Amino acid sequence: MGFSYRKQHLFAEELECEAIAKEYGTPCYVYSRAAMEAALAEYHEALAGCEHLVCYAVKANSNLAVLDILARRGAGFDIVSVGELERVLAAGGDPAKVVFSGVVKRRDEMRRALEVGIHCFNIESEAELEVLQSVAADLKLRAPVSVRVNPDVDARTHPYISTGLRENKFGVATDAAMALLRRASTLPNIEVAGLDCHIGSQLVDMSPLLEALQQLLLMVDQLESEGISIRHLDLGGGIGVRYQDEEPPAVSDYIAAVRDALGDRDLCLVFEPGRSIVANAGVLLTEVRYTKETDAHSFALVDAAMNDFIRPALYQAWVNIQAVAPCKAEPRVWDIVGPVCETGDFLGKDRELALDSGTLLAIHGAGAYGFVMSSNYNTRPRAAEVMIDGMSSHLIRERENIEDLLRGEHRLPE
Ligand code: LLP
């Protein structure tokens, strides 16, 4: 869905990627509207007949057009900063479908979220709960809260993106979470709404997710018996995608298993998917500018770098790299590297490809944690972003220029 090869030419929906690169230049992120909509629909369909919210994790790709597309299809949003909240509002998202995650929410961020009436604050510590009580009291409002439980389960993913182990900074251990919920239920400006959990990202096995769910359900039952009613269960995001040969669970199977575990409990189900909505709805187009052979390696020197797409450098992530059109050169094994002055600046290593100077490459699976993690390192303007919708392309973020990069900086006075 979204990207397909037709006679060895890569298409984004109905448009050829070569033509897109020609029009918008490289490096350039290209997204498929249909692929994003289909991924969201999979969640909604699996949840049909059950009260639910699919809160897309804005951090995965926060372009206004992406949020707009998902909001129009009924998505809510999982945010981690007031900046992300303003993006959701600017994109026409419904604040009543927003959950606010993150370990450090400032008072001003809490205030803004209360003023616009978000669905829930996902609380990660006792100190945070007390600050929220005080901010809500100032505004004479009641803040809906959920407590993020740290279930101490191993999500079996890269350690940087594993969040549900006791040693991680996230959430509150089960016993402490129970105490926190009891405390929350006594605070005048706090309303206990739910329980939440997010144990990690790019999960290819659903058993840790279901293990965490069992803990949450025990807590729900115990709280119920104490007269503290839990209205929603937020199971976070985390479902992985296929970059290479991973076999992540189908969203429908995962949700069916969750619904099964719920039994006849009357709970609204909330999910916070990021990657599984947008990763495979995007590619990064880059052009081979030079090739260089050394005794040890053949390097394809491309115009995208770790500042544009940091996942390979940061997590040793493997992403599929393919030419967007056939090239007459003999296939050989290349390291695909960028212009940034670091040996860690690579997009892929040991890839067998037919390429030459001028060949356009697509880095697949770049729709999630791609542009959003890009930087201006080496004073490199950030890439353009383009949304494809059938036969149409829309520039949804202009390529930065040097003036943009210098804005806000000042020399010292004479
Ligand atoms: N909810 C919370 C509270 C989260 O922290 C995250 C992701 C999500 C939802 C969405 O998770 P997803 O469905 O996308 O797995 N930059 C890393 C991934 C970091 C994920 C951070 N939290 C990467 O490129 O792999």
Coordinates of C-alpha atoms and ligand atoms in Angstrom, one line a residue:
M1 CA 0.0 0.0 0.0
G2 CA 1.4 3.4 -0.9
F3 CA 4.7 2.5 -2.4
S4 CA 5.1 -0.1 -5.2
Y5 CA 7.6 -1.0 -7.9
R6 CA 6.1 -1.1 -11.4
K7 CA 8.6 -2.5 -13.9
Q8 CA 11.4 -1.6 -11.5
H9 CA 10.3 2.0 -11.1
L10 CA 9.2 3.1 -7.7
F11 CA 5.8 4.7 -7.4
A12 CA 4.3 6.7 -4.5
E13 CA 0.7 6.0 -5.1
E14 CA 0.2 7.1 -8.8
L15 CA 3.4 9.2 -9.1
E16 CA 6.8 8.1 -10.1
C17 CA 9.4 8.8 -7.5
E18 CA 11.9 10.0 -10.1
A19 CA 9.5 12.7 -11.1
I20 CA 8.9 13.7 -7.5
A21 CA 12.6 14.0 -6.9
K22 CA 13.0 16.1 -10.0
E23 CA 10.2 18.5 -8.9
Y24 CA 11.2 18.8 -5.2
G25 CA 14.9 18.0 -5.1
T26 CA 16.7 15.7 -2.8
P27 CA 17.0 14.7 0.0
C28 CA 13.2 14.7 0.3
Y29 CA 10.7 12.8 2.4
V30 CA 7.8 11.4 0.5
Y31 CA 4.6 10.2 2.2
S32 CA 1.5 8.3 1.0
R33 CA -1.8 9.6 2.3
A34 CA -3.5 6.3 1.4
A35 CA -1.0 4.3 3.3
M36 CA -1.5 6.3 6.5
E37 CA -5.2 6.2 6.2
A38 CA -5.1 2.4 5.7
A39 CA -2.9 1.9 8.7
L40 CA -5.2 3.9 10.9
A41 CA -8.3 2.1 9.5
E42 CA -6.8 -1.2 10.6
Y43 CA -6.9 0.0 14.2
H44 CA -10.4 1.4 13.9
E45 CA -11.7 -1.8 12.2
A46 CA -10.2 -4.1 14.8
L47 CA -11.8 -1.9 17.6
A48 CA -15.3 -1.7 16.0
G49 CA -18.0 -2.3 18.5
C50 CA -15.8 -1.4 21.4
E51 CA -15.5 2.1 22.9
H52 CA -12.1 3.3 21.9
L53 CA -9.6 6.0 21.0
V54 CA -6.7 5.7 18.6
C55 CA -4.3 8.4 19.7
Y56 CA -1.6 8.6 17.1
A57 CA 1.8 9.3 18.7
V58 CA 2.6 12.7 17.3
K59 CA 6.4 12.2 17.9
A60 CA 6.6 9.6 15.1
N61 CA 5.8 12.2 12.4
S62 CA 4.4 15.5 13.4
N63 CA 4.0 17.3 10.1
L64 CA 0.7 19.3 10.1
A65 CA -0.5 17.5 7.0
V66 CA 0.0 14.1 8.6
L67 CA -1.9 15.2 11.7
D68 CA -4.6 16.7 9.5
I69 CA -5.1 13.5 7.5
L70 CA -5.3 11.4 10.6
A71 CA -7.6 13.9 12.5
R72 CA -10.0 13.8 9.5
R73 CA -10.2 10.0 9.9
G74 CA -11.1 10.2 13.6
A75 CA -7.7 9.8 15.2
G76 CA -6.9 11.3 18.6
F77 CA -3.3 12.1 19.5
D78 CA -0.7 11.2 22.0
I79 CA 1.5 14.2 22.8
V80 CA 4.6 14.7 24.9
S81 CA 4.9 18.5 24.8
V82 CA 2.9 21.7 24.5
G83 CA 4.6 22.1 21.1
E84 CA 3.0 18.8 20.0
L85 CA -0.4 20.0 21.4
E86 CA -0.2 23.2 19.4
R87 CA 0.5 21.2 16.3
V88 CA -2.5 19.0 16.9
L89 CA -4.7 22.2 17.4
A90 CA -3.2 23.8 14.3
A91 CA -4.0 20.7 12.3
G92 CA -7.6 20.7 13.3
G93 CA -7.3 17.8 15.9
D94 CA -9.9 17.5 18.7
P95 CA -8.3 18.3 22.1
A96 CA -10.9 16.0 23.7
K97 CA -9.1 13.1 22.1
V98 CA -5.6 14.0 23.3
V99 CA -3.6 12.1 25.8
F100 CA -0.6 13.8 27.3
S101 CA 2.4 11.5 28.0
G102 CA 5.9 12.2 29.2
V103 CA 7.9 12.3 32.4
V104 CA 8.5 16.1 32.6
K105 CA 5.3 18.2 32.0
R106 CA 5.9 21.8 33.0
R107 CA 3.2 23.9 34.7
D108 CA 2.6 26.0 31.6
E109 CA 2.2 22.9 29.5
M110 CA -0.3 21.5 32.0
R111 CA -2.2 24.8 32.0
R112 CA -2.6 25.0 28.3
A113 CA -3.7 21.3 28.1
L114 CA -6.3 21.9 30.8
E115 CA -7.5 25.1 29.1
V116 CA -8.2 23.3 25.9
G117 CA -9.7 20.3 27.6
I118 CA -7.6 17.3 26.8
H119 CA -8.8 13.8 27.4
C120 CA -6.2 12.7 29.9
F121 CA -2.8 13.4 31.5
N122 CA -0.7 10.2 31.7
I123 CA 1.0 10.8 35.1
E124 CA 4.5 9.3 35.5
S125 CA 5.4 10.3 39.2
E126 CA 3.9 11.4 42.5
A127 CA 5.6 14.8 42.2
E128 CA 3.9 15.4 38.8
L129 CA 0.5 14.5 40.2
E130 CA 0.9 17.1 43.0
V131 CA 1.9 19.8 40.5
L132 CA -1.1 19.0 38.3
Q133 CA -3.4 19.2 41.3
S134 CA -2.0 22.7 42.0
V135 CA -2.3 23.9 38.4
A136 CA -5.9 22.6 38.1
A137 CA -6.8 24.2 41.4
D138 CA -5.5 27.6 40.1
L139 CA -7.8 27.2 37.1
K140 CA -10.7 25.8 39.1
L141 CA -10.8 22.8 36.9
R142 CA -10.6 19.0 37.4
A143 CA -7.7 17.3 35.6
P144 CA -8.5 13.8 34.2
V145 CA -5.6 11.5 34.9
S146 CA -4.3 8.1 34.2
V147 CA -1.2 6.6 35.9
R148 CA 1.5 5.2 33.7
V149 CA 2.3 1.8 35.0
N150 CA 5.8 0.4 34.7
P151 CA 5.1 -3.3 34.6
D152 CA 8.8 -4.4 34.6
V153 CA 8.4 -6.6 31.5
D154 CA 11.1 -7.0 28.9
A155 CA 9.8 -5.7 25.5
R156 CA 12.7 -7.4 23.8
T157 CA 13.6 -4.5 21.5
H158 CA 16.6 -2.1 21.2
P159 CA 17.6 -0.9 24.7
Y160 CA 17.2 2.8 23.7
I161 CA 13.5 2.2 22.9
S162 CA 12.6 -0.2 25.7
T163 CA 10.6 1.6 28.3
G164 CA 8.8 -0.9 30.6
L165 CA 11.7 -2.2 32.7
R166 CA 12.1 -1.3 36.3
E167 CA 15.4 0.4 35.5
N168 CA 13.8 2.7 32.9
K169 CA 12.8 6.3 33.9
F170 CA 9.2 5.7 32.7
G171 CA 6.0 5.1 34.7
V172 CA 5.5 3.9 38.2
A173 CA 5.9 0.4 39.5
T174 CA 2.6 -1.4 40.1
D175 CA 2.4 -1.1 43.9
A176 CA 3.4 2.5 43.8
A177 CA 0.9 3.1 41.0
M178 CA -1.8 1.7 43.2
A179 CA -0.9 4.1 46.0
L180 CA -0.7 7.0 43.5
L181 CA -4.2 6.2 42.2
R182 CA -5.6 6.0 45.7
R183 CA -4.0 9.4 46.5
A184 CA -5.3 10.8 43.2
S185 CA -8.8 9.8 44.0
T186 CA -8.7 12.0 47.1
L187 CA -7.5 15.1 45.4
P188 CA -10.1 17.8 44.8
N189 CA -9.0 18.9 41.3
I190 CA -8.0 15.4 40.0
E191 CA -10.3 12.9 38.4
V192 CA -9.1 9.3 38.1
A193 CA -9.9 8.3 34.5
G194 CA -7.6 5.5 33.5
L195 CA -4.5 3.4 33.6
D196 CA -1.8 3.4 31.0
C197 CA 1.3 1.6 29.9
H198 CA 3.8 1.8 27.1
I199 CA 6.6 -0.7 27.3
G200 CA 8.7 0.0 24.2
S201 CA 8.8 0.5 20.4
Q202 CA 9.3 -1.7 17.4
L203 CA 7.9 -4.8 19.3
V204 CA 7.8 -7.9 17.1
D205 CA 6.3 -10.1 19.8
M206 CA 3.0 -9.3 21.4
S207 CA 3.5 -11.5 24.5
P208 CA 5.2 -8.7 26.6
L209 CA 2.3 -6.4 25.7
L210 CA -0.2 -9.0 26.8
E211 CA 1.8 -9.7 30.0
A212 CA 1.6 -6.0 30.8
L213 CA -2.1 -6.0 30.1
Q214 CA -2.7 -8.8 32.6
Q215 CA -1.1 -6.6 35.3
L216 CA -3.2 -3.6 34.4
L217 CA -6.4 -5.8 34.5
L218 CA -5.5 -7.0 38.0
M219 CA -5.1 -3.4 39.1
V220 CA -8.4 -2.4 37.5
D221 CA -10.2 -5.1 39.4
Q222 CA -8.5 -4.3 42.7
L223 CA -9.3 -0.6 42.4
E224 CA -12.9 -1.4 41.4
S225 CA -13.2 -3.4 44.7
E226 CA -11.9 -0.3 46.5
G227 CA -14.6 1.9 44.9
I228 CA -12.1 3.6 42.5
S229 CA -13.6 3.2 39.0
I230 CA -11.3 3.0 36.0
R231 CA -12.9 4.2 32.8
H232 CA -10.2 3.6 30.2
L233 CA -7.2 1.5 29.6
D234 CA -4.4 3.0 27.5
L235 CA -2.0 0.3 26.2
G236 CA 0.4 2.8 24.5
G237 CA 2.0 2.1 21.1
G238 CA 4.8 -0.2 20.2
I239 CA 3.6 -2.5 17.5
G240 CA 6.5 -3.0 15.2
V241 CA 6.7 -2.9 11.5
R242 CA 8.7 -4.9 8.9
Y243 CA 11.9 -3.1 7.9
Q244 CA 13.7 -6.3 6.8
D245 CA 12.4 -9.7 7.7
E246 CA 10.7 -9.0 11.1
E247 CA 7.3 -10.5 11.6
P248 CA 5.4 -8.2 13.8
P249 CA 2.0 -9.2 14.9
A250 CA -0.9 -8.0 12.8
V251 CA -2.7 -5.1 14.5
S252 CA -6.0 -7.0 14.1
D253 CA -4.5 -10.1 15.9
Y254 CA -3.0 -7.9 18.7
I255 CA -6.3 -6.1 19.3
A256 CA -8.3 -9.3 19.2
A257 CA -6.1 -10.7 21.9
V258 CA -6.5 -7.5 24.0
R259 CA -10.3 -7.6 23.6
D260 CA -10.3 -11.3 24.6
A261 CA -8.2 -10.6 27.7
L262 CA -10.7 -7.8 28.7
G263 CA -13.5 -10.2 29.1
D264 CA -16.7 -8.5 30.1
R265 CA -15.0 -5.5 31.7
D266 CA -16.6 -2.3 30.5
L267 CA -13.5 -0.2 29.6
C268 CA -12.7 2.3 26.8
L269 CA -9.6 1.1 25.0
V270 CA -7.0 3.6 24.1
F271 CA -3.9 3.0 21.9
E272 CA -1.0 5.3 21.1
P273 CA 0.5 3.9 17.8
G274 CA 3.1 5.9 16.0
R275 CA 5.4 3.7 13.9
S276 CA 2.7 1.3 12.8
I277 CA 0.7 4.2 11.3
V278 CA 3.4 6.0 9.4
A279 CA 6.7 4.1 9.1
N280 CA 5.9 2.3 5.9
A281 CA 3.9 5.3 4.6
G282 CA 7.1 7.2 3.9
V283 CA 10.4 7.0 2.0
L284 CA 13.4 9.3 2.0
L285 CA 14.7 10.0 -1.5
T286 CA 18.4 10.7 -1.9
E287 CA 20.7 11.0 -4.8
V288 CA 24.1 9.3 -5.2
R289 CA 26.4 12.2 -5.8
Y290 CA 29.8 10.4 -6.1
T291 CA 31.1 6.9 -5.8
K292 CA 34.4 6.1 -4.2
E293 CA 36.4 2.9 -4.1
T294 CA 38.9 2.1 -1.4
D295 CA 40.8 -1.1 -0.7
A296 CA 38.2 -1.9 1.9
H297 CA 34.9 -0.6 0.7
S298 CA 32.9 0.8 -2.2
F299 CA 31.2 4.0 -1.0
A300 CA 28.1 5.5 -2.5
L301 CA 28.2 9.1 -1.3
V302 CA 24.6 10.3 -1.2
D303 CA 23.1 13.7 -0.4
A304 CA 21.2 12.6 2.7
A305 CA 23.0 12.1 6.0
M306 CA 22.6 11.2 9.6
N307 CA 21.2 14.7 10.2
D308 CA 18.3 13.8 7.9
F309 CA 17.8 10.3 9.1
I310 CA 19.5 9.2 12.2
R311 CA 18.0 5.8 12.9
P312 CA 20.9 3.7 11.3
A313 CA 23.5 5.8 13.2
L314 CA 21.7 5.9 16.5
Y315 CA 20.1 2.5 16.8
Q316 CA 22.1 0.5 14.2
A317 CA 18.7 0.2 12.5
W318 CA 18.6 -1.7 9.2
V319 CA 16.4 0.1 6.6
N320 CA 15.8 -1.1 3.1
I321 CA 17.6 1.0 0.5
Q322 CA 16.7 0.5 -3.2
A323 CA 17.3 2.4 -6.4
V324 CA 14.1 4.1 -7.6
A325 CA 14.7 3.1 -11.2
P326 CA 16.9 0.5 -12.9
C327 CA 20.6 1.4 -13.4
K328 CA 22.8 -0.1 -16.0
A329 CA 25.8 -0.4 -13.7
E330 CA 26.9 -3.9 -12.5
P331 CA 25.5 -4.6 -9.0
R332 CA 28.1 -4.6 -6.3
V333 CA 28.3 -4.3 -2.5
W334 CA 28.1 -0.6 -1.3
D335 CA 28.2 1.3 1.9
I336 CA 25.7 4.1 1.6
V337 CA 27.1 7.1 3.4
G338 CA 26.3 10.8 3.7
P339 CA 28.2 14.1 3.7
V340 CA 28.4 14.5 7.5
C341 CA 31.9 14.5 9.0
E342 CA 31.5 11.4 11.1
T343 CA 32.3 7.7 10.5
G344 CA 28.9 7.0 12.1
D345 CA 27.2 8.8 9.2
F346 CA 25.9 5.9 7.3
L347 CA 22.5 4.9 6.0
G348 CA 23.3 1.3 5.1
K349 CA 26.3 -1.0 4.9
D350 CA 27.1 -3.9 2.7
R351 CA 24.1 -3.4 0.3
E352 CA 24.2 -5.1 -3.0
L353 CA 22.9 -2.5 -5.5
A354 CA 23.3 -1.4 -9.1
L355 CA 24.1 2.3 -8.8
D356 CA 26.2 5.1 -10.2
S357 CA 26.6 8.9 -9.7
G358 CA 23.2 10.3 -10.3
T359 CA 21.2 7.3 -9.2
L360 CA 18.3 8.0 -7.0
L361 CA 17.8 5.8 -4.0
A362 CA 14.8 5.4 -1.7
I363 CA 15.2 4.7 1.9
H364 CA 12.1 2.7 2.8
G365 CA 10.3 2.8 6.1
A366 CA 11.3 6.4 6.7
G367 CA 7.9 7.7 7.5
A368 CA 8.3 7.3 11.3
Y369 CA 11.1 8.8 13.4
G370 CA 12.6 10.2 10.2
F371 CA 12.2 13.9 9.6
V372 CA 11.2 14.5 13.2
M373 CA 14.6 13.4 14.4
S374 CA 16.5 15.4 11.8
S375 CA 18.8 18.2 12.8
N376 CA 20.9 21.0 11.3
Y377 CA 24.2 19.3 12.2
N378 CA 26.9 20.5 9.9
T379 CA 24.6 23.5 9.1
R380 CA 22.6 21.3 6.8
P381 CA 19.2 22.6 5.9
R382 CA 16.5 20.0 6.7
A383 CA 14.9 18.2 3.9
A384 CA 11.6 18.9 2.1
E385 CA 8.5 16.8 2.9
V386 CA 6.0 15.9 0.2
M387 CA 2.6 14.2 0.6
I388 CA 1.3 12.1 -2.3
D389 CA -2.4 11.8 -2.7
G390 CA -3.3 9.7 -5.7
M391 CA -2.1 11.6 -8.7
S392 CA -1.3 14.8 -6.7
S393 CA 1.7 15.8 -4.8
H394 CA 1.7 18.5 -2.1
L395 CA 4.7 20.2 -0.6
I396 CA 3.9 19.9 3.1
R397 CA 7.2 21.3 4.4
E398 CA 9.6 23.5 2.4
R399 CA 13.2 22.6 2.3
E400 CA 15.1 24.9 4.7
N401 CA 17.5 27.4 3.4
I402 CA 20.7 28.9 5.0
E403 CA 18.8 32.0 6.0
D404 CA 16.4 29.8 8.0
L405 CA 19.4 28.3 9.8
L406 CA 21.0 31.6 10.8
R407 CA 17.7 33.1 12.0
G408 CA 17.8 34.0 15.7
E409 CA 21.6 34.0 16.0
H410 CA 23.5 37.2 16.8
R411 CA 27.0 38.3 16.6
L412 CA 28.4 40.2 19.6
P413 CA 28.2 44.0 19.7
E414 CA 31.2 45.9 18.3
Ligands
LLP1 N1 3.3 6.2 23.5 C1 4.4 6.6 24.2 C2 4.2 7.0 25.6 C3 5.7 6.6 23.6 O1 6.7 6.9 24.3 C4 5.8 6.2 22.3 C5 7.1 6.1 21.6 C6 4.6 5.8 21.6 C7 3.4 5.9 22.2 C8 4.6 5.4 20.1 O2 5.3 4.2 20.0 P1 5.4 3.4 18.6 O3 4.0 2.9 18.3 O4 5.8 4.4 17.6 O5 6.3 2.3 18.8 N2 13.0 7.1 17.9 C9 12.8 5.7 18.1 C10 11.5 5.3 18.6 C11 11.1 6.0 19.9 C12 9.8 5.7 20.5 C13 9.5 6.6 21.7 N3 8.2 6.4 22.2 C14 13.1 4.9 16.8 O6 13.4 5.6 15.7 O7 13.1 3.7 16.7

